[in-house]
């Protein structure tokens, strides 16, 4: 033993904390209230319920899905956290920009109640895609605006939100194993941002190039005709989803999402998005 050091015996049940500049004495233990705060911090009980929910949703391996008492997702370590899949009675479009890459373009809708005990923390819309091969959270609509207020929309999700965490849970295999082809097709035109700041920054960069963007995402007559032919498997010719104006609008959103995804890759690498604009322009010229 080095000179000046005394043997320190740690007794069973001792807990040591540091409050500001004061440590628990070596021959003592933290008091009850200090220990209570430690446990609350460890289990995130001192944070808003939305933050606690995001933490549990990130623990994907501990969620279970059952149809015994309805369509229920339950967090095994703490069953107070659960989600209930319910019917959606609203009259909604049965095709959106993010369904165009699927083999079957027609969608069906459900609502998902995010529950803690008896309280509903949030309600999300979820969508069954590709004939039921994939369930996803309905993406949010992102808006790209220029100074002249020419809006361009696309679909996106933000990872660090409840919706983004639920989507990650679905992607890992609940309530059914996600079909890899269908999942990859979904992410082609849906932008998955890490944060709201990342979303705002990329939108600002593209808004500065609004003229270029509009020229690159305008659909051709062949593209509209091609999508209409594929959608004929699931829709009648009289339905709104297969009208040329609707398909054209969906194709603009679809192209906007794909362009945003390409720009996001370069943005994260620290590259200027001008390279992406140039590559898209070249492909459009060659096509």
Coordinates of N, CA and C in Angstrom, one line a residue, residues 7-219:
X7 N -6.7 1.7 4.0 CA -7.6 0.7 3.4 C -9.0 1.2 3.6
X8 N -9.8 1.2 2.4 CA -11.2 1.6 2.4 C -12.1 0.4 2.2
X9 N -12.9 0.1 3.2 CA -13.8 -1.0 3.1 C -15.2 -0.5 2.7
X10 N -15.7 -1.0 1.5 CA -17.0 -0.7 1.1 C -18.0 -1.7 1.7
X11 N -19.0 -1.2 2.4 CA -19.9 -2.1 3.1 C -21.1 -2.4 2.1
X12 N -21.8 -3.6 2.3 CA -22.9 -3.9 1.5 C -24.0 -2.8 1.6
X13 N -24.6 -2.4 0.5 CA -25.7 -1.4 0.6 C -25.3 0.0 0.5
X14 N -24.0 0.3 0.5 CA -23.5 1.7 0.4 C -23.7 2.2 -1.0
X15 N -24.2 3.4 -1.1 CA -24.3 4.1 -2.4 C -23.7 5.5 -2.2
X16 N -22.8 5.8 -3.2 CA -22.1 7.1 -3.2 C -22.6 8.0 -4.3
X17 N -22.8 9.3 -3.9 CA -23.3 10.3 -4.9 C -22.4 11.5 -4.7
X18 N -22.6 12.4 -5.7 CA -21.9 13.7 -5.6 C -23.0 14.8 -5.8
X19 N -23.2 15.6 -4.8 CA -24.1 16.7 -4.9 C -23.4 18.0 -5.0
X20 N -23.4 18.6 -6.2 CA -22.6 19.8 -6.5 C -21.1 19.5 -6.2
X21 N -20.5 20.0 -5.1 CA -19.1 19.8 -4.9 C -18.9 18.9 -3.7
X22 N -20.0 18.2 -3.2 CA -19.9 17.4 -2.0 C -20.1 15.9 -2.3
X23 N -19.1 15.1 -1.9 CA -19.2 13.6 -2.1 C -19.8 13.0 -0.9
X24 N -20.4 11.8 -1.0 CA -20.9 11.1 0.1 C -19.6 10.6 0.9
X25 N -19.7 10.8 2.2 CA -18.6 10.3 3.0 C -18.3 8.9 2.9
X26 N -17.0 8.5 3.0 CA -16.7 7.1 2.8 C -17.3 6.1 3.8
X27 N -17.6 6.6 5.0 CA -18.2 5.7 6.0 C -19.7 5.9 6.1
X28 N -20.3 6.5 5.0 CA -21.7 6.7 5.0 C -22.3 6.2 3.7
X29 N -23.6 6.6 3.5 CA -24.2 6.2 2.2 C -25.2 7.4 1.9
X30 N -25.5 7.5 0.6 CA -26.4 8.5 0.2 C -27.8 8.4 0.8
X31 N -28.4 9.5 1.1 CA -29.7 9.4 1.8 C -30.8 9.0 0.8
X32 N -32.0 8.7 1.3 CA -33.1 8.2 0.5 C -33.4 9.0 -0.7
X33 N -33.5 10.3 -0.5 CA -33.9 11.2 -1.6 C -32.9 11.3 -2.7
X34 N -31.6 11.2 -2.3 CA -30.6 11.2 -3.3 C -30.6 10.0 -4.2
X35 N -30.8 8.8 -3.5 CA -31.0 7.6 -4.3 C -32.2 7.6 -5.2
X36 N -33.3 8.1 -4.6 CA -34.5 8.2 -5.4 C -34.3 9.0 -6.7
X37 N -33.6 10.1 -6.6 CA -33.3 10.9 -7.8 C -32.4 10.2 -8.8
X38 N -31.5 9.4 -8.3 CA -30.6 8.6 -9.2 C -31.5 7.6 -10.0
X39 N -32.4 6.9 -9.3 CA -33.2 5.9 -10.0 C -34.1 6.5 -11.0
X40 N -34.7 7.7 -10.6 CA -35.6 8.4 -11.6 C -34.8 8.8 -12.8
X41 N -33.6 9.3 -12.6 CA -32.7 9.7 -13.7 C -32.4 8.5 -14.6
X42 N -32.0 7.4 -14.0 CA -31.6 6.2 -14.7 C -32.8 5.7 -15.6
X43 N -34.0 5.7 -15.0 CA -35.1 5.2 -15.8 C -35.9 6.3 -16.5
X44 N -35.3 7.5 -16.6 CA -35.9 8.7 -17.3 C -37.2 9.0 -16.7
X45 N -37.5 8.8 -15.4 CA -38.7 9.2 -14.8 C -38.8 10.6 -14.5
X46 N -37.7 11.3 -14.6 CA -37.6 12.8 -14.4 C -37.8 13.6 -15.7
X47 N -38.1 12.9 -16.8 CA -38.3 13.6 -18.0 C -39.7 13.6 -18.5
X48 N -40.1 14.4 -19.4 CA -41.5 14.4 -19.9 C -41.9 13.1 -20.5
X49 N -43.2 12.7 -20.4 CA -43.6 11.4 -20.9 C -43.3 11.2 -22.4
X50 N -43.3 12.2 -23.2 CA -42.9 12.0 -24.6 C -41.5 11.6 -24.7
X51 N -40.5 12.1 -23.9 CA -39.2 11.6 -23.9 C -39.0 10.2 -23.4
X52 N -39.8 9.9 -22.4 CA -39.7 8.5 -21.9 C -40.3 7.5 -22.9
X53 N -41.3 8.0 -23.7 CA -41.8 7.1 -24.7 C -40.8 6.9 -25.8
X54 N -40.1 7.9 -26.2 CA -39.1 7.8 -27.3 C -38.0 6.8 -26.8
X55 N -37.7 6.9 -25.5 CA -36.6 5.9 -25.0 C -37.1 4.5 -25.1
X56 N -38.4 4.2 -24.7 CA -38.9 2.9 -24.7 C -39.0 2.4 -26.2
X57 N -39.4 3.3 -27.1 CA -39.5 2.9 -28.5 C -38.2 2.5 -29.1
X58 N -37.1 3.1 -28.6 CA -35.8 2.8 -29.2 C -35.3 1.4 -28.7
X59 N -36.0 0.9 -27.7 CA -35.6 -0.5 -27.2 C -36.5 -1.5 -28.0
X60 N -36.2 -1.6 -29.3 CA -37.1 -2.3 -30.2 C -37.2 -3.8 -29.8
X61 N -36.2 -4.4 -29.3 CA -36.2 -5.9 -29.0 C -37.2 -6.2 -27.9
X62 N -37.6 -5.2 -27.1 CA -38.5 -5.5 -26.0 C -40.0 -5.2 -26.2
X63 N -40.3 -4.9 -27.5 CA -41.7 -4.6 -27.8 C -42.3 -5.9 -28.4
X64 N -43.6 -6.2 -28.0 CA -44.3 -7.3 -28.5 C -45.6 -6.9 -29.2
X65 N -46.1 -7.7 -30.1 CA -47.3 -7.5 -30.8 C -48.2 -8.6 -30.6
X66 N -49.5 -8.3 -30.2 CA -50.4 -9.4 -30.0 C -51.8 -9.0 -30.5
X67 N -52.6 -10.0 -31.0 CA -53.9 -9.8 -31.4 C -55.0 -10.4 -30.5
X68 N -54.5 -10.8 -29.3 CA -55.4 -11.5 -28.3 C -56.5 -10.5 -27.8
X69 N -56.1 -9.3 -27.5 CA -57.1 -8.3 -27.0 C -57.2 -7.1 -27.9
X70 N -57.4 -7.4 -29.2 CA -57.3 -6.3 -30.2 C -55.8 -6.3 -30.7
X71 N -55.6 -5.3 -31.5 CA -54.2 -5.2 -32.1 C -53.4 -4.3 -31.2
X72 N -52.5 -4.9 -30.4 CA -51.8 -4.2 -29.4 C -50.3 -4.4 -29.5
X73 N -49.6 -3.3 -29.3 CA -48.1 -3.4 -29.2 C -47.8 -3.1 -27.7
X74 N -47.0 -3.8 -27.1 CA -46.8 -3.7 -25.6 C -45.3 -3.7 -25.3
X75 N -44.8 -2.8 -24.5 CA -43.4 -2.8 -24.0 C -43.3 -3.7 -22.8
X76 N -42.6 -4.8 -23.0 CA -42.5 -5.9 -22.0 C -42.0 -5.4 -20.7
X77 N -40.9 -4.7 -20.6 CA -40.4 -4.3 -19.3 C -41.3 -3.4 -18.5
X78 N -42.2 -2.7 -19.2 CA -43.2 -1.8 -18.5 C -44.4 -1.7 -19.3
X79 N -45.4 -2.6 -19.0 CA -46.6 -2.7 -19.8 C -47.5 -1.4 -19.8
X80 N -47.1 -0.4 -18.9 CA -47.8 0.9 -18.9 C -47.7 1.6 -20.3
X81 N -46.6 1.2 -21.0 CA -46.4 1.7 -22.3 C -46.9 0.7 -23.4
X82 N -47.9 1.1 -24.1 CA -48.5 0.3 -25.1 C -49.1 1.1 -26.2
X83 N -49.4 0.5 -27.4 CA -50.0 1.2 -28.5 C -51.1 0.3 -29.1
X84 N -52.2 0.9 -29.5 CA -53.4 0.2 -30.0 C -53.6 0.6 -31.4
X85 N -53.7 -0.4 -32.3 CA -54.0 -0.2 -33.7 C -55.5 -0.2 -33.9
X86 N -56.1 0.9 -34.5 CA -57.5 1.0 -34.6 C -57.9 1.3 -36.0
X87 N -59.2 1.0 -36.3 CA -59.7 1.4 -37.7 C -59.7 2.9 -37.9
X88 N -59.5 3.3 -39.1 CA -59.6 4.7 -39.5 C -60.8 4.8 -40.4
X89 N -61.7 5.7 -40.0 CA -63.0 5.8 -40.7 C -63.0 7.0 -41.7
X90 N -61.9 7.7 -41.8 CA -61.9 8.9 -42.7 C -61.8 8.4 -44.1
X91 N -62.3 9.2 -45.0 CA -62.2 8.9 -46.5 C -60.9 9.6 -47.0
X92 N -59.9 8.7 -47.1 CA -58.6 9.2 -47.5 C -58.2 8.7 -48.9
X93 N -57.2 9.4 -49.5 CA -56.6 8.9 -50.7 C -56.0 7.5 -50.5
X94 N -56.2 6.6 -51.5 CA -55.7 5.2 -51.4 C -54.4 5.1 -52.2
X95 N -53.8 6.2 -52.6 CA -52.5 6.2 -53.2 C -51.8 7.5 -52.8
X96 N -50.5 7.5 -52.6 CA -49.7 8.7 -52.3 C -48.4 8.5 -53.0
X97 N -47.6 9.6 -53.0 CA -46.3 9.6 -53.7 C -45.4 8.4 -53.2
X98 N -45.5 8.1 -51.9 CA -44.6 7.1 -51.4 C -45.1 5.7 -51.6
X99 N -46.3 5.5 -52.3 CA -46.8 4.2 -52.7 C -46.5 3.9 -54.1
X100 N -46.0 4.9 -54.9 CA -45.8 4.7 -56.3 C -44.7 3.7 -56.7
X101 N -43.7 3.5 -55.8 CA -42.6 2.6 -56.0 C -43.0 1.1 -55.6
X102 N -44.1 0.9 -55.0 CA -44.5 -0.4 -54.6 C -45.1 -1.2 -55.8
X103 N -45.0 -2.5 -55.7 CA -45.6 -3.3 -56.8 C -47.1 -3.1 -56.9
X104 N -47.8 -3.0 -55.7 CA -49.2 -2.6 -55.7 C -49.3 -1.2 -55.1
X105 N -49.9 -0.3 -55.8 CA -49.9 1.1 -55.4 C -51.0 1.5 -54.4
X106 N -52.0 0.6 -54.3 CA -53.1 0.9 -53.4 C -52.8 0.7 -51.9
X107 N -53.2 1.7 -51.1 CA -52.9 1.6 -49.6 C -54.2 1.5 -48.8
X108 N -54.0 1.0 -47.6 CA -55.1 1.0 -46.6 C -54.6 1.7 -45.3
X109 N -55.6 2.3 -44.6 CA -55.2 3.2 -43.5 C -55.7 2.6 -42.1
X110 N -54.9 2.9 -41.1 CA -55.2 2.6 -39.7 C -54.8 3.8 -38.9
X111 N -55.3 3.8 -37.6 CA -54.7 4.8 -36.7 C -54.1 4.1 -35.5
X112 N -53.1 4.7 -35.0 CA -52.3 4.0 -33.9 C -52.3 5.0 -32.7
X113 N -53.0 4.5 -31.6 CA -53.0 5.3 -30.4 C -51.8 5.0 -29.5
X114 N -51.0 6.0 -29.2 CA -49.8 5.9 -28.3 C -50.3 6.1 -26.9
X115 N -50.3 5.0 -26.1 CA -50.9 5.0 -24.8 C -49.9 4.9 -23.7
X116 N -50.1 5.6 -22.6 CA -49.4 5.4 -21.3 C -50.5 5.2 -20.2
X117 N -50.6 4.0 -19.7 CA -51.7 3.7 -18.8 C -53.0 4.0 -19.5
X118 N -53.8 4.9 -19.0 CA -55.1 5.2 -19.6 C -55.1 6.5 -20.5
X119 N -53.9 7.1 -20.5 CA -53.8 8.4 -21.3 C -53.3 8.1 -22.7
X120 N -53.8 8.8 -23.6 CA -53.4 8.8 -25.0 C -52.4 9.9 -25.2
X121 N -51.1 9.5 -25.4 CA -50.0 10.5 -25.6 C -50.0 11.1 -27.0
X122 N -50.4 10.3 -28.0 CA -50.3 10.8 -29.4 C -51.2 9.8 -30.2
X123 N -51.6 10.2 -31.3 CA -52.3 9.4 -32.3 C -51.6 9.5 -33.6
X124 N -51.2 8.5 -34.2 CA -50.5 8.5 -35.5 C -51.4 7.8 -36.6
X125 N -51.3 8.2 -37.8 CA -51.9 7.4 -38.9 C -50.8 6.4 -39.4
X126 N -51.2 5.2 -39.7 CA -50.3 4.2 -40.2 C -50.9 3.7 -41.5
X127 N -50.1 3.2 -42.4 CA -50.5 2.8 -43.7 C -50.0 1.4 -44.0
X128 N -50.8 0.6 -44.6 CA -50.4 -0.7 -45.1 C -50.1 -0.6 -46.6
X129 N -48.9 -0.9 -47.0 CA -48.5 -0.7 -48.4 C -48.3 -2.1 -49.1
X130 N -48.3 -2.0 -50.4 CA -47.9 -3.1 -51.3 C -48.7 -4.4 -50.9
X131 N -50.0 -4.2 -50.9 CA -50.9 -5.4 -50.6 C -50.8 -6.0 -49.2
X132 N -50.3 -5.2 -48.2 CA -50.2 -5.6 -46.9 C -48.8 -6.2 -46.5
X133 N -47.8 -6.0 -47.5 CA -46.5 -6.5 -47.2 C -45.7 -5.6 -46.2
X134 N -46.2 -4.4 -46.0 CA -45.4 -3.5 -45.2 C -46.4 -2.5 -44.5
X135 N -46.1 -2.3 -43.2 CA -46.8 -1.2 -42.5 C -45.9 -0.1 -42.1
X136 N -46.3 1.1 -42.4 CA -45.4 2.3 -42.1 C -46.2 3.4 -41.4
X137 N -45.5 4.2 -40.7 CA -46.1 5.5 -40.2 C -46.3 6.4 -41.4
X138 N -47.5 7.0 -41.4 CA -47.7 8.0 -42.5 C -46.7 9.2 -42.3
X139 N -45.9 9.4 -43.4 CA -44.9 10.5 -43.3 C -45.5 11.9 -43.2
X140 N -44.8 12.8 -42.6 CA -45.2 14.2 -42.6 C -45.0 14.8 -44.0
X141 N -45.7 15.9 -44.2 CA -45.5 16.7 -45.5 C -44.5 17.8 -45.2
X142 N -43.4 17.8 -45.9 CA -42.4 18.8 -45.8 C -42.7 19.8 -46.9
X143 N -42.4 21.1 -46.7 CA -42.7 22.2 -47.6 C -41.4 22.9 -47.9
X144 N -41.1 23.0 -49.2 CA -40.0 23.8 -49.7 C -40.6 25.1 -50.3
X145 N -40.1 26.2 -49.7 CA -40.6 27.5 -50.2 C -39.5 28.4 -50.6
X146 N -39.8 29.2 -51.6 CA -38.8 30.2 -52.1 C -39.3 31.5 -51.7
X147 N -38.6 32.6 -52.0 CA -39.0 33.9 -51.6 C -40.3 34.3 -52.3
X148 N -40.5 33.7 -53.5 CA -41.7 34.0 -54.3 C -42.9 33.1 -53.8
X149 N -42.7 32.4 -52.8 CA -43.8 31.5 -52.2 C -44.3 30.5 -53.2
X150 N -43.4 29.9 -53.9 CA -43.8 28.7 -54.8 C -43.6 27.5 -54.0
X151 N -44.6 26.9 -53.4 CA -44.4 25.7 -52.5 C -44.2 24.5 -53.3
X152 N -43.3 23.6 -52.8 CA -43.1 22.3 -53.3 C -43.1 21.4 -52.1
X153 N -43.9 20.3 -52.2 CA -44.0 19.4 -51.0 C -43.4 18.1 -51.3
X154 N -43.1 17.4 -50.2 CA -42.5 16.1 -50.2 C -42.8 15.4 -48.9
X155 N -42.5 14.1 -48.8 CA -42.8 13.4 -47.5 C -41.5 13.1 -46.8
X156 N -41.6 13.2 -45.4 CA -40.5 13.0 -44.6 C -40.8 12.5 -43.2
X157 N -39.9 12.0 -42.5 CA -40.0 11.6 -41.1 C -38.7 12.1 -40.4
X158 N -38.8 12.4 -39.1 CA -37.7 12.8 -38.3 C -37.4 11.7 -37.2
X159 N -36.2 11.3 -37.2 CA -35.8 10.1 -36.4 C -36.1 10.3 -34.9
X160 N -35.8 11.5 -34.4 CA -35.9 11.7 -32.9 C -37.3 12.2 -32.5
X161 N -38.3 11.8 -33.2 CA -39.7 12.0 -32.8 C -40.4 10.7 -32.5
X162 N -41.5 10.8 -31.8 CA -42.3 9.5 -31.6 C -42.6 8.8 -32.9
X163 N -43.1 9.6 -33.9 CA -43.4 9.0 -35.2 C -42.2 8.3 -35.8
X164 N -41.0 9.0 -35.7 CA -39.8 8.4 -36.3 C -39.4 7.1 -35.5
X165 N -39.6 7.1 -34.2 CA -39.2 5.9 -33.4 C -40.2 4.7 -33.7
X166 N -41.5 5.1 -33.9 CA -42.5 4.0 -34.2 C -42.1 3.4 -35.6
X167 N -41.8 4.3 -36.6 CA -41.4 3.8 -37.9 C -40.2 2.9 -37.8
X168 N -39.2 3.2 -37.0 CA -38.1 2.3 -36.8 C -38.5 1.0 -36.2
X169 N -39.4 1.0 -35.3 CA -40.0 -0.2 -34.7 C -40.6 -1.1 -35.8
X170 N -41.4 -0.4 -36.6 CA -42.1 -1.2 -37.7 C -41.0 -1.8 -38.7
X171 N -40.0 -1.0 -39.0 CA -38.9 -1.4 -39.9 C -38.1 -2.6 -39.4
X172 N -38.1 -2.7 -38.0 CA -37.3 -3.9 -37.5 C -38.2 -5.1 -37.4
X173 N -39.5 -5.1 -37.7 CA -40.2 -6.3 -37.8 C -41.5 -6.4 -37.1
X174 N -42.0 -5.3 -36.5 CA -43.4 -5.3 -35.9 C -44.3 -4.4 -36.7
X175 N -45.5 -4.9 -36.9 CA -46.2 -6.1 -36.4 C -45.9 -7.4 -37.3
X176 N -45.2 -7.2 -38.4 CA -44.8 -8.3 -39.2 C -43.4 -8.0 -39.8
X177 N -42.7 -9.1 -40.2 CA -41.4 -8.9 -40.8 C -41.5 -8.0 -42.0
X178 N -40.8 -6.8 -42.0 CA -40.9 -5.9 -43.1 C -40.3 -6.5 -44.3
X179 N -41.0 -6.5 -45.4 CA -40.5 -7.0 -46.7 C -39.4 -6.0 -47.1
X180 N -38.1 -6.5 -47.3 CA -37.0 -5.6 -47.7 C -37.2 -4.8 -48.9
X181 N -37.8 -5.4 -50.0 CA -38.1 -4.7 -51.2 C -39.0 -3.6 -51.0
X182 N -40.1 -3.9 -50.3 CA -41.2 -2.8 -50.0 C -40.6 -1.7 -49.1
X183 N -39.8 -2.1 -48.1 CA -39.3 -1.1 -47.2 C -38.3 -0.2 -48.0
X184 N -37.4 -0.7 -48.8 CA -36.5 0.1 -49.6 C -37.2 1.0 -50.5
X185 N -38.3 0.5 -51.1 CA -39.1 1.3 -52.0 C -39.7 2.5 -51.3
X186 N -40.2 2.3 -50.1 CA -40.8 3.3 -49.3 C -39.7 4.5 -49.0
X187 N -38.5 4.1 -48.7 CA -37.5 5.1 -48.4 C -36.9 5.8 -49.6
X188 N -37.2 5.3 -50.8 CA -36.7 6.0 -52.0 C -37.2 7.5 -52.1
X189 N -38.4 7.7 -51.7 CA -39.0 9.0 -51.8 C -39.4 9.7 -50.5
X190 N -39.2 9.0 -49.4 CA -39.5 9.5 -48.1 C -38.1 9.8 -47.4
X191 N -37.9 11.1 -47.0 CA -36.7 11.5 -46.4 C -36.7 11.3 -44.9
X192 N -35.7 10.6 -44.4 CA -35.6 10.3 -43.0 C -34.5 11.2 -42.4
X193 N -34.9 12.3 -41.7 CA -34.0 13.3 -41.2 C -33.6 12.9 -39.7
X194 N -32.4 13.3 -39.3 CA -32.0 13.0 -37.9 C -32.6 14.0 -37.0
X195 N -32.9 15.2 -37.4 CA -33.5 16.2 -36.5 C -34.2 17.3 -37.3
X196 N -35.0 18.1 -36.6 CA -35.7 19.2 -37.3 C -34.7 20.2 -37.8
X197 N -33.6 20.4 -37.2 CA -32.6 21.4 -37.7 C -32.1 20.9 -39.0
X198 N -31.8 19.6 -39.1 CA -31.2 19.1 -40.4 C -32.3 19.3 -41.5
X199 N -33.5 19.1 -41.2 CA -34.6 19.3 -42.2 C -34.6 20.7 -42.6
X200 N -34.6 21.6 -41.7 CA -34.7 23.1 -42.0 C -33.5 23.5 -42.8
X201 N -32.3 23.0 -42.5 CA -31.1 23.5 -43.2 C -31.2 23.0 -44.6
X202 N -31.6 21.8 -44.9 CA -31.6 21.3 -46.2 C -32.7 22.0 -47.1
X203 N -33.8 22.2 -46.5 CA -34.9 22.9 -47.2 C -34.4 24.3 -47.6
X204 N -33.7 25.0 -46.7 CA -33.2 26.3 -47.0 C -32.2 26.3 -48.2
X205 N -31.3 25.3 -48.2 CA -30.4 25.2 -49.3 C -31.1 24.9 -50.7
X206 N -32.1 24.1 -50.7 CA -32.8 23.8 -51.9 C -33.7 25.0 -52.3
X207 N -34.2 25.7 -51.3 CA -35.0 26.9 -51.7 C -34.2 27.9 -52.4
X208 N -32.9 28.0 -52.2 CA -32.1 28.9 -52.9 C -31.9 28.5 -54.4
X209 N -32.2 27.3 -54.7 CA -32.1 26.7 -56.1 C -33.5 26.4 -56.6
X210 N -34.5 27.1 -56.2 CA -35.9 26.7 -56.5 C -36.1 26.6 -58.0
X211 N -35.6 27.4 -58.9 CA -35.8 27.3 -60.3 C -35.2 26.0 -60.8
X212 N -34.0 25.6 -60.4 CA -33.4 24.4 -60.8 C -34.2 23.2 -60.3
X213 N -34.7 23.3 -59.1 CA -35.4 22.2 -58.5 C -36.7 21.9 -59.3
X214 N -37.4 23.0 -59.6 CA -38.7 22.8 -60.4 C -38.5 22.2 -61.7
X215 N -37.4 22.6 -62.4 CA -37.1 22.0 -63.7 C -36.7 20.6 -63.7
X216 N -36.2 20.1 -62.5 CA -35.7 18.7 -62.4 C -36.8 17.7 -62.0
X217 N -37.9 18.2 -61.4 CA -38.9 17.3 -60.8 C -40.2 17.3 -61.6
X218 N -40.3 18.1 -62.7 CA -41.5 18.1 -63.5 C -41.7 16.8 -64.2
X219 N -42.8 16.1 -64.0 CA -43.0 14.8 -64.7 C -43.3 14.9 -66.2

